[in-house]
Coordinates of N, CA and C and ligand atoms in Angstrom, one line a residue:
X11 N -25.5 -3.2 -44.0 CA -24.5 -3.7 -43.0 C -25.2 -3.6 -41.6
X12 N -25.0 -4.6 -40.9 CA -25.6 -4.7 -39.6 C -24.7 -4.0 -38.5
X13 N -25.4 -3.5 -37.5 CA -24.6 -2.8 -36.4 C -25.0 -3.5 -35.1
X14 N -24.1 -3.7 -34.3 CA -24.3 -4.1 -32.9 C -24.0 -2.9 -32.0
X15 N -24.8 -2.6 -31.1 CA -24.6 -1.4 -30.3 C -23.3 -1.5 -29.5
X16 N -22.5 -0.5 -29.6 CA -21.2 -0.4 -28.8 C -21.4 0.6 -27.7
X17 N -20.7 0.3 -26.7 CA -20.6 1.4 -25.6 C -19.2 1.5 -25.1
X18 N -19.0 2.5 -24.4 CA -17.6 2.9 -24.0 C -17.1 2.3 -22.7
X19 N -18.0 1.7 -21.9 CA -17.6 1.3 -20.6 C -16.7 0.1 -20.6
X20 N -15.9 0.1 -19.6 CA -15.0 -1.0 -19.4 C -15.7 -2.3 -19.0
X21 N -15.0 -3.4 -19.1 CA -15.5 -4.7 -19.0 C -16.2 -5.0 -17.6
X22 N -15.5 -4.9 -16.6 CA -16.0 -5.1 -15.3 C -17.1 -4.0 -15.0
X23 N -16.9 -2.8 -15.5 CA -17.8 -1.7 -15.3 C -19.1 -2.0 -16.0
X24 N -19.0 -2.6 -17.2 CA -20.2 -2.9 -18.0 C -21.0 -4.0 -17.3
X25 N -20.3 -4.9 -16.6 CA -21.0 -6.0 -16.0 C -21.8 -5.6 -14.7
X26 N -21.2 -4.7 -13.9 CA -21.8 -4.5 -12.6 C -22.0 -3.1 -12.2
X27 N -21.8 -2.2 -13.2 CA -22.1 -0.8 -12.9 C -20.8 -0.1 -12.4
X28 N -20.6 1.2 -12.9 CA -19.3 1.8 -12.6 C -19.0 2.0 -11.2
X29 N -20.0 2.4 -10.4 CA -19.7 2.7 -9.0 C -19.4 1.4 -8.2
X30 N -20.1 0.4 -8.5 CA -19.7 -0.9 -7.8 C -18.4 -1.4 -8.2
X31 N -18.0 -1.2 -9.5 CA -16.7 -1.6 -9.9 C -15.6 -0.8 -9.3
X32 N -15.9 0.5 -9.1 CA -14.9 1.3 -8.5 C -14.8 0.9 -7.0
X33 N -15.9 0.6 -6.4 CA -15.9 0.2 -4.9 C -15.1 -1.1 -4.8
X34 N -15.3 -2.0 -5.7 CA -14.6 -3.3 -5.5 C -13.1 -3.1 -5.7
X35 N -12.7 -2.3 -6.7 CA -11.3 -2.1 -7.0 C -10.6 -1.4 -5.8
X36 N -11.3 -0.4 -5.2 CA -10.8 0.3 -4.1 C -10.7 -0.6 -2.9
X37 N -11.7 -1.5 -2.7 CA -11.7 -2.5 -1.7 C -10.5 -3.4 -1.7
X38 N -10.1 -3.9 -2.9 CA -8.9 -4.7 -3.1 C -7.7 -3.9 -2.7
X39 N -7.7 -2.7 -3.1 CA -6.5 -1.9 -2.8 C -6.3 -1.7 -1.3
X40 N -7.4 -1.4 -0.6 CA -7.3 -1.2 0.8 C -6.8 -2.5 1.5
X41 N -7.5 -3.6 1.2 CA -7.2 -4.9 1.9 C -5.8 -5.3 1.7
X42 N -5.3 -5.3 0.4 CA -4.0 -5.9 0.2 C -2.9 -4.9 0.7
X43 N -3.1 -3.6 0.5 CA -2.0 -2.7 0.9 C -2.0 -2.6 2.5
X44 N -3.1 -2.5 3.1 CA -3.2 -2.4 4.5 C -2.6 -3.7 5.2
X45 N -2.9 -4.9 4.6 CA -2.4 -6.1 5.1 C -0.8 -6.1 5.0
X46 N -0.3 -5.7 3.8 CA 1.1 -5.6 3.6 C 1.8 -4.7 4.7
X47 N 1.2 -3.5 4.8 CA 1.8 -2.6 5.8 C 1.7 -3.1 7.2
X48 N 0.6 -3.7 7.6 CA 0.5 -4.2 9.0 C 1.4 -5.4 9.1
X49 N 1.6 -6.2 8.1 CA 2.4 -7.4 8.2 C 3.9 -7.0 8.4
X50 N 4.3 -6.0 7.6 CA 5.7 -5.6 7.8 C 5.9 -4.8 9.1
X51 N 4.9 -4.0 9.5 CA 5.0 -3.2 10.7 C 5.0 -4.1 11.9
X52 N 4.4 -5.3 11.8 CA 4.3 -6.3 13.0 C 5.7 -6.9 13.2
X53 N 6.6 -6.9 12.2 CA 7.9 -7.6 12.5 C 8.7 -6.7 13.4
X54 N 9.2 -7.4 14.5 CA 10.0 -6.6 15.5 C 11.1 -5.9 14.8
X55 N 11.3 -4.6 15.1 CA 12.4 -3.8 14.6 C 12.2 -3.3 13.2
X56 N 11.0 -3.4 12.7 CA 10.7 -2.9 11.3 C 10.8 -1.3 11.4
X57 N 11.6 -0.8 10.4 CA 11.8 0.7 10.4 C 10.6 1.3 9.6
X58 N 10.2 2.5 10.0 CA 9.1 3.2 9.2 C 9.4 3.3 7.7
X59 N 10.6 3.5 7.3 CA 10.9 3.6 5.9 C 10.7 2.3 5.2
X60 N 10.9 1.2 5.9 CA 10.7 -0.1 5.3 C 9.2 -0.4 5.2
X61 N 8.5 0.0 6.2 CA 7.0 -0.1 6.1 C 6.4 0.6 4.9
X62 N 6.9 1.9 4.8 CA 6.4 2.7 3.7 C 6.8 2.1 2.3
X63 N 8.0 1.6 2.2 CA 8.5 1.0 1.0 C 7.6 -0.2 0.6
X64 N 7.3 -1.0 1.6 CA 6.5 -2.2 1.4 C 5.1 -1.8 0.9
X65 N 4.5 -0.7 1.5 CA 3.2 -0.3 1.1 C 3.2 0.3 -0.3
X66 N 4.2 1.1 -0.7 CA 4.3 1.6 -2.0 C 4.5 0.5 -3.1
X67 N 5.4 -0.4 -2.8 CA 5.6 -1.5 -3.7 C 4.3 -2.3 -3.8
X68 N 3.5 -2.5 -2.7 CA 2.3 -3.2 -2.8 C 1.3 -2.5 -3.7
X69 N 1.2 -1.1 -3.6 CA 0.3 -0.4 -4.4 C 0.6 -0.6 -5.9
X70 N 1.9 -0.4 -6.2 CA 2.3 -0.5 -7.6 C 2.1 -1.9 -8.2
X71 N 2.5 -2.9 -7.4 CA 2.4 -4.3 -7.8 C 0.9 -4.7 -8.0
X72 N 0.1 -4.3 -7.0 CA -1.4 -4.6 -7.1 C -2.0 -3.9 -8.3
X73 N -1.7 -2.6 -8.5 CA -2.3 -1.9 -9.6 C -1.9 -2.5 -10.9
X74 N -0.7 -2.9 -11.1 CA -0.2 -3.5 -12.3 C -0.9 -4.9 -12.5
X75 N -1.0 -5.6 -11.4 CA -1.6 -7.0 -11.6 C -3.1 -6.9 -11.9
X76 N -3.8 -5.9 -11.3 CA -5.2 -5.7 -11.7 C -5.3 -5.3 -13.1
X77 N -4.4 -4.4 -13.6 CA -4.5 -3.9 -15.0 C -4.2 -5.0 -15.9
X78 N -3.2 -5.8 -15.6 CA -2.9 -6.9 -16.5 C -4.0 -7.9 -16.6
X79 N -4.6 -8.3 -15.4 CA -5.7 -9.2 -15.4 C -6.9 -8.8 -16.2
X80 N -7.2 -7.5 -16.0 CA -8.4 -6.9 -16.7 C -8.2 -6.9 -18.2
X81 N -6.9 -6.5 -18.6 CA -6.6 -6.4 -20.0 C -6.8 -7.7 -20.7
X82 N -6.2 -8.8 -20.0 CA -6.3 -10.1 -20.6 C -7.7 -10.6 -20.7
X83 N -8.5 -10.3 -19.6 CA -9.9 -10.8 -19.6 C -10.7 -10.1 -20.6
X84 N -10.6 -8.8 -20.7 CA -11.4 -8.0 -21.7 C -11.0 -8.4 -23.1
X85 N -9.7 -8.5 -23.4 CA -9.2 -8.9 -24.7 C -9.7 -10.2 -25.1
X86 N -9.7 -11.2 -24.2 CA -10.1 -12.5 -24.7 C -11.6 -12.6 -24.8
X87 N -12.4 -11.9 -24.0 CA -13.8 -11.8 -24.2 C -14.2 -11.2 -25.6
X88 N -13.4 -10.1 -25.9 CA -13.6 -9.4 -27.1 C -13.3 -10.3 -28.3
X89 N -12.2 -11.0 -28.2 CA -11.8 -11.9 -29.3 C -12.9 -13.0 -29.6
X90 N -13.4 -13.5 -28.5 CA -14.4 -14.6 -28.6 C -15.7 -14.0 -29.3
X91 N -16.1 -12.8 -28.8 CA -17.3 -12.2 -29.4 C -17.1 -11.9 -30.9
X92 N -15.9 -11.3 -31.2 CA -15.7 -11.0 -32.6 C -15.7 -12.3 -33.5
X93 N -15.1 -13.3 -32.9 CA -15.0 -14.6 -33.7 C -16.5 -15.2 -33.9
X94 N -17.3 -15.1 -32.8 CA -18.6 -15.6 -32.9 C -19.4 -14.8 -34.0
X95 N -19.3 -13.5 -33.9 CA -20.0 -12.6 -34.9 C -19.5 -12.9 -36.3
X96 N -18.2 -13.0 -36.5 CA -17.7 -13.3 -37.8 C -18.3 -14.6 -38.4
X97 N -18.3 -15.6 -37.5 CA -18.9 -16.9 -38.0 C -20.4 -16.8 -38.3
X98 N -21.1 -16.0 -37.5 CA -22.5 -15.8 -37.7 C -22.7 -15.1 -39.0
X99 N -21.9 -14.1 -39.3 CA -22.0 -13.3 -40.5 C -21.8 -14.2 -41.7
X100 N -20.8 -15.1 -41.7 CA -20.5 -16.0 -42.8 C -21.7 -16.9 -43.0
X101 N -22.3 -17.5 -41.9 CA -23.4 -18.4 -42.0 C -24.6 -17.7 -42.6
X102 N -24.8 -16.5 -42.2 CA -26.0 -15.7 -42.7 C -25.8 -15.5 -44.2
X103 N -24.6 -15.2 -44.7 CA -24.4 -15.0 -46.1 C -24.5 -16.3 -46.9
X104 N -24.0 -17.4 -46.3 CA -24.0 -18.7 -47.0 C -25.3 -19.4 -47.0
X105 N -26.1 -19.3 -46.0 CA -27.3 -20.1 -45.9 C -28.4 -19.4 -45.1
X106 N -29.0 -18.3 -45.7 CA -30.0 -17.5 -44.9 C -31.2 -18.4 -44.5
X107 N -31.6 -19.4 -45.4 CA -32.7 -20.2 -45.1 C -32.5 -21.0 -43.8
X108 N -31.4 -21.6 -43.7 CA -31.1 -22.4 -42.5 C -31.0 -21.5 -41.3
X109 N -30.5 -20.3 -41.5 CA -30.4 -19.4 -40.3 C -31.8 -18.9 -39.9
X110 N -32.7 -18.8 -40.9 CA -34.0 -18.4 -40.5 C -34.7 -19.5 -39.7
X111 N -34.5 -20.7 -40.2 CA -35.1 -21.9 -39.5 C -34.5 -22.0 -38.0
X112 N -33.2 -21.7 -37.9 CA -32.5 -21.8 -36.6 C -33.1 -20.8 -35.6
X113 N -33.3 -19.6 -36.1 CA -33.9 -18.5 -35.3 C -35.3 -18.8 -34.9
X114 N -36.1 -19.3 -35.9 CA -37.5 -19.6 -35.6 C -37.6 -20.7 -34.6
X115 N -36.7 -21.7 -34.6 CA -36.7 -22.8 -33.7 C -36.4 -22.3 -32.3
X116 N -35.5 -21.3 -32.2 CA -35.2 -20.7 -30.9 C -36.4 -20.0 -30.3
X117 N -37.2 -19.3 -31.1 CA -38.4 -18.6 -30.6 C -39.5 -19.6 -30.3
X118 N -39.5 -20.7 -31.0 CA -40.5 -21.7 -30.7 C -40.2 -22.4 -29.4
X119 N -38.9 -22.6 -29.2 CA -38.5 -23.2 -27.9 C -38.8 -22.3 -26.7
X120 N -38.9 -21.0 -27.0 CA -39.2 -20.0 -25.9 C -40.7 -19.9 -25.7
X121 N -41.5 -20.6 -26.6 CA -42.9 -20.6 -26.3 C -43.8 -20.0 -27.4
X122 N -43.2 -19.6 -28.5 CA -44.1 -19.1 -29.6 C -44.7 -20.2 -30.4
X123 N -45.9 -20.0 -31.0 CA -46.4 -21.0 -32.0 C -45.5 -21.1 -33.2
X124 N -45.4 -22.2 -33.8 CA -44.4 -22.4 -35.0 C -44.6 -21.3 -36.0
X125 N -45.9 -21.0 -36.4 CA -46.1 -20.0 -37.5 C -45.7 -18.6 -37.0
X126 N -46.0 -18.3 -35.7 CA -45.6 -17.0 -35.2 C -44.1 -16.9 -35.1
X127 N -43.4 -18.0 -34.6 CA -42.0 -18.0 -34.5 C -41.3 -17.8 -35.9
X128 N -41.8 -18.4 -36.9 CA -41.3 -18.2 -38.2 C -41.4 -16.7 -38.7
X129 N -42.6 -16.2 -38.4 CA -42.9 -14.8 -38.8 C -42.0 -13.8 -38.0
X130 N -41.9 -14.0 -36.7 CA -41.0 -13.2 -35.9 C -39.6 -13.2 -36.4
X131 N -39.1 -14.4 -36.7 CA -37.7 -14.6 -37.2 C -37.6 -13.9 -38.5
X132 N -38.6 -14.0 -39.4 CA -38.6 -13.4 -40.7 C -38.5 -11.8 -40.6
X133 N -39.3 -11.3 -39.7 CA -39.3 -9.8 -39.6 C -38.1 -9.3 -39.0
X134 N -37.6 -10.0 -37.9 CA -36.4 -9.5 -37.3 C -35.2 -9.6 -38.2
X135 N -35.1 -10.7 -39.0 CA -34.0 -10.9 -40.0 C -34.1 -9.9 -41.1
X136 N -35.3 -9.5 -41.5 CA -35.5 -8.4 -42.5 C -35.0 -7.1 -42.0
X137 N -35.2 -6.9 -40.6 CA -34.8 -5.7 -40.0 C -33.2 -5.6 -39.8
X138 N -32.7 -6.6 -39.2 CA -31.2 -6.6 -38.9 C -30.8 -8.1 -38.6
X139 N -30.4 -8.9 -39.6 CA -30.2 -10.3 -39.3 C -29.1 -10.6 -38.3
X140 N -28.0 -9.8 -38.4 CA -26.8 -10.1 -37.5 C -27.2 -9.8 -36.0
X141 N -27.8 -8.7 -35.8 CA -28.2 -8.4 -34.5 C -29.2 -9.4 -33.9
X142 N -30.1 -9.8 -34.7 CA -31.1 -10.8 -34.2 C -30.4 -12.1 -33.8
X143 N -29.5 -12.5 -34.7 CA -28.8 -13.8 -34.3 C -27.8 -13.6 -33.2
X144 N -27.2 -12.5 -33.1 CA -26.2 -12.2 -32.0 C -27.0 -12.2 -30.7
X145 N -28.1 -11.6 -30.7 CA -28.8 -11.4 -29.4 C -29.5 -12.8 -29.0
X146 N -30.2 -13.4 -29.9 CA -31.1 -14.5 -29.5 C -30.4 -15.8 -29.7
X147 N -29.3 -15.9 -30.5 CA -28.6 -17.2 -30.6 C -27.4 -17.2 -29.8
X148 N -26.6 -16.1 -29.9 CA -25.3 -16.1 -29.2 C -25.4 -15.4 -27.8
X149 N -26.5 -14.7 -27.5 CA -26.6 -14.0 -26.2 C -25.7 -12.8 -26.1
X150 N -25.3 -12.2 -27.3 CA -24.5 -11.0 -27.3 C -25.5 -9.8 -27.6
X151 N -25.7 -9.0 -26.6 CA -26.6 -7.9 -26.9 C -25.9 -6.6 -27.2
X152 N -24.6 -6.6 -26.8 CA -23.8 -5.4 -27.2 C -22.4 -6.0 -27.3
X153 N -21.5 -5.4 -28.0 CA -20.1 -5.7 -28.0 C -19.6 -5.1 -26.7
X154 N -19.3 -5.9 -25.7 CA -19.0 -5.3 -24.4 C -17.5 -4.8 -24.4
X155 N -16.6 -5.6 -24.9 CA -15.2 -5.3 -24.7 C -14.7 -4.2 -25.6
X156 N -13.8 -4.6 -26.4 CA -13.2 -3.7 -27.4 C -12.4 -2.6 -26.8
X157 N -12.3 -2.4 -25.5 CA -11.5 -1.4 -24.9 C -10.7 -1.9 -23.7
X158 N -9.8 -2.9 -24.0 CA -9.1 -3.5 -23.0 C -8.2 -2.5 -22.2
X159 N -7.6 -1.5 -23.0 CA -6.7 -0.5 -22.3 C -7.5 0.3 -21.3
X160 N -8.7 0.7 -21.7 CA -9.5 1.5 -20.8 C -9.9 0.7 -19.5
X161 N -10.2 -0.6 -19.8 CA -10.6 -1.4 -18.6 C -9.4 -1.6 -17.7
X162 N -8.2 -1.7 -18.3 CA -7.0 -1.9 -17.5 C -6.7 -0.7 -16.7
X163 N -6.8 0.5 -17.3 CA -6.5 1.7 -16.6 C -7.5 2.0 -15.5
X164 N -8.8 1.7 -15.7 CA -9.8 1.8 -14.7 C -9.5 1.0 -13.5
X165 N -9.2 -0.3 -13.7 CA -8.9 -1.2 -12.6 C -7.7 -0.7 -11.8
X166 N -6.6 -0.3 -12.5 CA -5.4 0.2 -11.9 C -5.7 1.4 -11.0
X167 N -6.5 2.3 -11.6 CA -6.9 3.6 -10.9 C -7.7 3.3 -9.6
X168 N -8.7 2.5 -9.7 CA -9.5 2.3 -8.5 C -8.7 1.5 -7.5
X169 N -7.9 0.6 -7.9 CA -7.1 -0.1 -6.9 C -6.1 0.9 -6.2
X170 N -5.5 1.7 -7.0 CA -4.5 2.7 -6.4 C -5.2 3.6 -5.4
X171 N -6.4 4.0 -5.8 CA -7.1 5.0 -4.9 C -7.4 4.3 -3.5
X172 N -7.8 3.0 -3.6 CA -8.0 2.3 -2.3 C -6.7 2.1 -1.6
X173 N -5.6 1.8 -2.3 CA -4.3 1.5 -1.7 C -3.7 2.7 -1.1
X174 N -4.1 3.9 -1.6 CA -3.5 5.1 -1.1 C -4.0 5.4 0.3
X175 N -5.2 4.9 0.7 CA -5.7 5.2 2.0 C -4.9 4.7 3.2
X176 N -4.6 3.4 3.2 CA -3.7 2.9 4.3 C -2.3 3.5 4.2
X177 N -1.8 3.8 3.0 CA -0.5 4.3 2.8 C -0.4 5.7 3.4
X178 N -1.4 6.5 3.2 CA -1.4 7.9 3.8 C -1.5 7.8 5.3
X179 N -2.3 6.9 5.8 CA -2.4 6.6 7.2 C -1.1 6.3 7.8
X180 N -0.4 5.3 7.1 CA 0.9 4.9 7.6 C 1.9 6.0 7.6
X181 N 1.8 6.9 6.6 CA 2.8 8.0 6.5 C 2.5 9.0 7.6
X182 N 1.3 9.2 8.1 CA 1.0 10.2 9.1 C 1.1 9.7 10.5
X183 N 1.3 8.4 10.6 CA 1.3 7.8 12.0 C 2.7 7.7 12.5
X184 N 2.9 8.1 13.8 CA 4.2 8.0 14.4 C 4.7 6.5 14.5
X185 N 6.0 6.3 14.4 CA 6.5 4.9 14.4 C 6.0 4.2 15.7
X186 N 5.7 2.9 15.5 CA 5.2 2.2 16.7 C 3.7 2.1 16.8
X187 N 3.0 3.0 16.1 CA 1.6 3.0 16.2 C 1.0 2.5 14.8
X188 N 1.9 2.2 13.9 CA 1.4 1.9 12.6 C 0.4 0.8 12.5
X189 N 0.7 -0.3 13.3 CA -0.2 -1.5 13.2 C -1.6 -1.1 13.6
X190 N -1.9 -0.6 14.9 CA -3.3 -0.3 15.2 C -3.9 0.7 14.3
X191 N -3.2 1.8 14.0 CA -3.8 2.9 13.3 C -4.2 2.5 11.9
X192 N -3.3 1.8 11.2 CA -3.6 1.4 9.8 C -4.7 0.3 9.8
X193 N -4.6 -0.6 10.7 CA -5.6 -1.7 10.7 C -7.0 -1.1 11.0
X194 N -7.1 -0.3 12.1 CA -8.4 0.2 12.5 C -9.0 1.2 11.4
X195 N -8.1 2.1 11.0 CA -8.5 3.0 9.9 C -8.9 2.3 8.7
X196 N -8.2 1.3 8.2 CA -8.6 0.6 7.0 C -9.9 -0.1 7.2
X197 N -10.1 -0.7 8.3 CA -11.4 -1.4 8.6 C -12.6 -0.4 8.5
X198 N -12.3 0.9 8.9 CA -13.4 1.9 8.8 C -13.6 2.2 7.4
X199 N -12.5 2.4 6.6 CA -12.7 2.7 5.2 C -13.5 1.6 4.5
X200 N -13.1 0.3 4.8 CA -13.8 -0.8 4.2 C -15.3 -0.9 4.5
X201 N -15.6 -0.6 5.8 CA -17.0 -0.6 6.2 C -17.8 0.4 5.4
X202 N -17.2 1.6 5.3 CA -17.9 2.7 4.6 C -18.1 2.3 3.1
X203 N -17.0 1.8 2.5 CA -17.1 1.5 1.1 C -18.1 0.3 0.9
X204 N -18.1 -0.7 1.8 CA -19.0 -1.8 1.7 C -20.4 -1.4 1.7
X205 N -20.7 -0.4 2.7 CA -22.1 0.1 2.8 C -22.5 0.9 1.5
X206 N -21.5 1.6 1.0 CA -21.8 2.4 -0.2 C -22.1 1.5 -1.4
X207 N -21.2 0.5 -1.5 CA -21.4 -0.5 -2.6 C -22.8 -1.2 -2.5
X208 N -23.1 -1.6 -1.3 CA -24.4 -2.3 -1.1 C -25.6 -1.3 -1.4
X209 N -25.4 -0.1 -1.0 CA -26.5 0.9 -1.3 C -26.8 1.1 -2.8
X210 N -25.7 1.2 -3.6 CA -25.9 1.3 -5.0 C -26.5 0.1 -5.6
X211 N -26.1 -1.1 -5.0 CA -26.7 -2.3 -5.6 C -28.0 -2.7 -5.0
X212 N -28.5 -1.9 -4.1 CA -29.8 -2.2 -3.5 C -29.8 -3.3 -2.4
X213 N -28.6 -3.6 -2.0 CA -28.5 -4.7 -1.0 C -28.4 -4.1 0.4
X214 N -28.5 -5.0 1.5 CA -28.4 -4.5 2.8 C -27.0 -3.9 3.2
X215 N -27.0 -2.7 3.7 CA -25.8 -2.0 3.9 C -25.0 -2.6 5.1
X216 N -25.7 -2.9 6.1 CA -25.0 -3.4 7.3 C -24.3 -4.7 7.1
X217 N -25.0 -5.6 6.4 CA -24.5 -6.9 6.1 C -23.3 -6.8 5.2
X218 N -23.4 -6.0 4.2 CA -22.2 -5.8 3.3 C -21.0 -5.2 4.0
X219 N -21.3 -4.2 4.9 CA -20.2 -3.6 5.6 C -19.5 -4.6 6.5
X220 N -20.4 -5.5 7.2 CA -19.9 -6.5 8.1 C -19.0 -7.5 7.3
X221 N -19.5 -7.9 6.1 CA -18.8 -8.9 5.3 C -17.4 -8.4 5.0
X222 N -17.3 -7.2 4.4 CA -16.0 -6.7 3.9 C -15.0 -6.5 5.1
X223 N -15.6 -6.0 6.2 CA -14.8 -5.7 7.4 C -14.3 -7.0 8.0
X224 N -15.1 -8.0 8.0 CA -14.6 -9.3 8.5 C -13.4 -9.9 7.6
X225 N -13.6 -9.8 6.3 CA -12.5 -10.4 5.5 C -11.3 -9.5 5.5
X226 N -11.5 -8.2 5.6 CA -10.3 -7.3 5.8 C -9.6 -7.6 7.1
X227 N -10.3 -7.7 8.2 CA -9.7 -8.0 9.5 C -9.0 -9.3 9.4
X228 N -9.6 -10.3 8.8 CA -8.9 -11.6 8.7 C -7.6 -11.5 7.9
X229 N -7.6 -10.8 6.8 CA -6.4 -10.6 6.0 C -5.3 -9.9 6.8
X230 N -5.7 -8.8 7.5 CA -4.7 -8.1 8.3 C -4.2 -8.9 9.5
X231 N -5.1 -9.7 10.1 CA -4.6 -10.5 11.2 C -3.6 -11.6 10.7
X232 N -3.9 -12.1 9.5 CA -3.0 -13.2 9.0 C -1.6 -12.6 8.7
X233 N -1.6 -11.5 8.0 CA -0.3 -10.9 7.6 C 0.4 -10.4 8.9
X234 N -0.3 -9.9 9.9 CA 0.3 -9.4 11.1 C 1.0 -10.6 11.8
X235 N 0.3 -11.7 11.9 CA 0.8 -12.9 12.5 C 2.0 -13.4 11.8
X236 N 2.0 -13.4 10.5 CA 3.2 -13.9 9.7 C 4.3 -12.9 9.9
X237 N 4.0 -11.6 9.8 CA 5.1 -10.6 10.0 C 5.8 -10.8 11.3
X238 N 5.0 -11.1 12.4 CA 5.6 -11.2 13.7 C 6.4 -12.5 13.8
X239 N 5.9 -13.6 13.3 CA 6.6 -14.8 13.2 C 7.9 -14.8 12.5
X240 N 7.8 -14.4 11.2 CA 9.0 -14.3 10.3 C 9.9 -13.2 10.8
X241 N 9.4 -12.1 11.2 CA 10.2 -11.0 11.7 C 11.0 -11.4 12.9
X242 N 10.5 -12.3 13.7 CA 11.2 -12.7 14.9 C 12.3 -13.8 14.5
X243 N 12.0 -14.6 13.5 CA 12.9 -15.6 13.1 C 14.1 -15.1 12.4
X244 N 13.9 -14.0 11.6 CA 15.1 -13.5 10.8 C 15.9 -12.4 11.6
Ligands
LIG324 ZN1 -27.4 -18.2 -36.6

């Protein structure tokens, strides 16, 4: 029986590394919750309890939406991979000759001599036919998903961690100061996180920090503007 290597990491985590996935989740949490808080706080006459309620609702809604999205995405990727592997297993059982020729053709297309390609295909299929076909024909090197619940919980947790930062700031800030304190504080969190994420990915820290700070500032400016407009109108 053939084995395809399994690992425990969640979907997004498997793709980009756990620290960067955590940074991105936290980033989402900060931007959306801070924007929500700033937007509500910008409405004239907004009470501190209303601002906090909006922030808490934003945390819960965002965490649930991240969890649901990740669950669906991981599940469907997992289903697709399982179906591909099942089909490949059937084909290998039904017509090993054709499968050998198929694999040899793949290696030949990658630059091996025809005789070498046939020999490589023969040896790899003797060793582990399903893994050879999964990797070189389907492009599946490991079964990535299989843990949609874990992926969902990871996303919800990283989002909530990020969302907690502006929420705590809002809770500690005296009424009337919420807008500047939450927006400036959140931009600092974003810059630090952006630099950290870039550092782990080997990219430029300053540019990454500037990028997330820019988009965060834009999001908060937009919701503050809307909060002020709508808050004045109602
Ligand atoms: Zn095949």
